[in-house]
């Protein structure tokens, strides 16, 4: 019998994020947290898997749900799915926990979609995002969009483009979908086979088609703006006014329909112009009035966005923005007496809030100093036989500033923390 193939490599579409990139990753989430927490958003941690029905509420016709979900049956026979996005979970949390409105929350974490993998498109990818439930005020739409914009600004990105659209109220969208069905139906022979298939599921998605002939047909399709009710049109006007008031530039594109079925009224996307068109969508969101009801809650307005962490960092690379922070430590402890001194010294340093590392295995002074140099620390604390006997520690500067000669000195073991706090 053939041996089963043992594969210890990571699954297709997943990534290993190592230092220093991982530090940058955490830094990005930290910046996001600063921006949204300053605006009153609280952190939520939804489960990574849910009952599959929760995601079906996003619309069985959406690609994410119909084609890309990682579904499985657990040992108790329950149908579960790894979350393909987090809005559905946040809405489910809202319905289950009934917090007071307005409920303003943010999240960060991985999602799973069985995608065709390419650069910037993974099967496990991270998003940061916010959701607000219980407020139907166009100025909230502006706030939400502005928070994403300020976040990109804080990262140092300058080539982000905001594209905006309104999908109208539920009825508007339905009427528009009917009009599209009629229009594309009368051109069905000229459409690509993919678009014909999409048409049957969701005519709005045909507008997204980039295939040669489809584009010409799409160009002549009915325009969504002609199907907006007066209320929806007024809402959209106010959103645009608000963005102008905050000096946030935007383009209106009424072909922007976005992947998920639940969007209503305002929808938006952020494109990074420094990236190739295939992966330049770095974030998006919109209103999803109606989703709470779909999950058994009271009628509740909702709006939010999700920004792709992986892709936002690619955009940062392309703009040379938000570099990896200098990781590592400030102090490196070298102990050639066996390691006990290094053990207690590092513990003391850590407790005093000083970043420190050490060498192991009682190697030679030369070998330990090599590791100290590589660590990026500013000073080495050296304990050799003489120091140990005299109750001293040698403090040796490691990174020399220009023109300065690094002089080492000995200090009393008991003064180490105070001395470092003064000099670091
Ligand atoms: P969506 O939830 O589809 O609206 O996506 C929001 C953002 O998440 C996108 O703009 C991308 O930046 C990111 N994103 C979505 N799918 C993927 C994926 N498969 N790999 C990496 N990033 C993704």
PDB file of C-alpha atoms and ligand atoms in Angstrom, residues 64 84-85 113 115 120-127 258 260 263 269-270 281-285 306-312, ligand 1:
ATOM      1  CA  UNK A  64     -18.573  34.508  -0.359  1.00  0.00           C
ATOM      2  CA  UNK A  84     -15.880  34.571   5.836  1.00  0.00           C
ATOM      3  CA  UNK A  85     -16.356  38.063   7.312  1.00  0.00           C
ATOM      4  CA  UNK A 113     -12.654  32.225   2.125  1.00  0.00           C
ATOM      5  CA  UNK A 115     -10.560  31.961  -2.927  1.00  0.00           C
ATOM      6  CA  UNK A 120      -3.120  40.034  -1.998  1.00  0.00           C
ATOM      7  CA  UNK A 121      -5.825  37.358  -2.134  1.00  0.00           C
ATOM      8  CA  UNK A 122      -5.566  34.685   0.516  1.00  0.00           C
ATOM      9  CA  UNK A 123      -7.755  31.992   2.050  1.00  0.00           C
ATOM     10  CA  UNK A 124      -7.036  33.235   5.534  1.00  0.00           C
ATOM     11  CA  UNK A 125      -6.787  36.999   5.683  1.00  0.00           C
ATOM     12  CA  UNK A 126      -7.228  39.576   8.396  1.00  0.00           C
ATOM     13  CA  UNK A 127      -9.535  42.525   8.652  1.00  0.00           C
ATOM     14  CA  UNK A 258     -20.091  45.384  -3.656  1.00  0.00           C
ATOM     15  CA  UNK A 260     -22.631  41.174  -0.256  1.00  0.00           C
ATOM     16  CA  UNK A 263     -26.077  46.540   1.578  1.00  0.00           C
ATOM     17  CA  UNK A 269     -14.769  51.244  -1.164  1.00  0.00           C
ATOM     18  CA  UNK A 270     -11.181  52.349  -0.686  1.00  0.00           C
ATOM     19  CA  UNK A 281      -9.370  47.135  -2.977  1.00  0.00           C
ATOM     20  CA  UNK A 282      -8.052  47.709   0.522  1.00  0.00           C
ATOM     21  CA  UNK A 283     -11.360  48.165   2.307  1.00  0.00           C
ATOM     22  CA  UNK A 284     -15.038  48.724   1.948  1.00  0.00           C
ATOM     23  CA  UNK A 285     -18.349  48.885   3.679  1.00  0.00           C
ATOM     24  CA  UNK A 306     -13.944  46.085   6.930  1.00  0.00           C
ATOM     25  CA  UNK A 307     -10.408  46.920   5.896  1.00  0.00           C
ATOM     26  CA  UNK A 308      -8.027  44.224   4.706  1.00  0.00           C
ATOM     27  CA  UNK A 309      -4.924  44.170   6.897  1.00  0.00           C
ATOM     28  CA  UNK A 310      -2.825  42.139   4.458  1.00  0.00           C
ATOM     29  CA  UNK A 311      -3.619  44.425   1.552  1.00  0.00           C
ATOM     30  CA  UNK A 312      -3.319  47.643   3.521  1.00  0.00           C
TER      31      UNK A 312
HETATM   32  P1  LIG B   1     -15.131  42.409   1.847  1.00  0.00           P
HETATM   33  O1  LIG B   1     -15.379  41.786   3.202  1.00  0.00           O
HETATM   34  O2  LIG B   1     -15.173  41.408   0.723  1.00  0.00           O
HETATM   35  O3  LIG B   1     -15.914  43.638   1.624  1.00  0.00           O
HETATM   36  O4  LIG B   1     -13.607  42.870   1.860  1.00  0.00           O
HETATM   37  C1  LIG B   1     -13.127  43.968   2.575  1.00  0.00           C
HETATM   38  C2  LIG B   1     -11.635  44.032   2.393  1.00  0.00           C
HETATM   39  O5  LIG B   1     -11.025  42.843   2.894  1.00  0.00           O
HETATM   40  C3  LIG B   1     -11.185  44.089   0.948  1.00  0.00           C
HETATM   41  O6  LIG B   1     -11.170  45.412   0.493  1.00  0.00           O
HETATM   42  C4  LIG B   1      -9.795  43.508   1.010  1.00  0.00           C
HETATM   43  O7  LIG B   1      -8.865  44.497   1.418  1.00  0.00           O
HETATM   44  C5  LIG B   1      -9.909  42.494   2.105  1.00  0.00           C
HETATM   45  N1  LIG B   1     -10.083  41.140   1.554  1.00  0.00           N
HETATM   46  C6  LIG B   1     -11.228  40.549   1.136  1.00  0.00           C
HETATM   47  N2  LIG B   1     -10.997  39.296   0.703  1.00  0.00           N
HETATM   48  C7  LIG B   1      -9.662  39.089   0.840  1.00  0.00           C
HETATM   49  C8  LIG B   1      -8.792  37.979   0.575  1.00  0.00           C
HETATM   50  N3  LIG B   1      -9.243  36.828   0.096  1.00  0.00           N
HETATM   51  N4  LIG B   1      -7.464  38.133   0.834  1.00  0.00           N
HETATM   52  C9  LIG B   1      -6.988  39.292   1.345  1.00  0.00           C
HETATM   53  N5  LIG B   1      -7.759  40.355   1.617  1.00  0.00           N
HETATM   54  C10 LIG B   1      -9.080  40.267   1.370  1.00  0.00           C
END
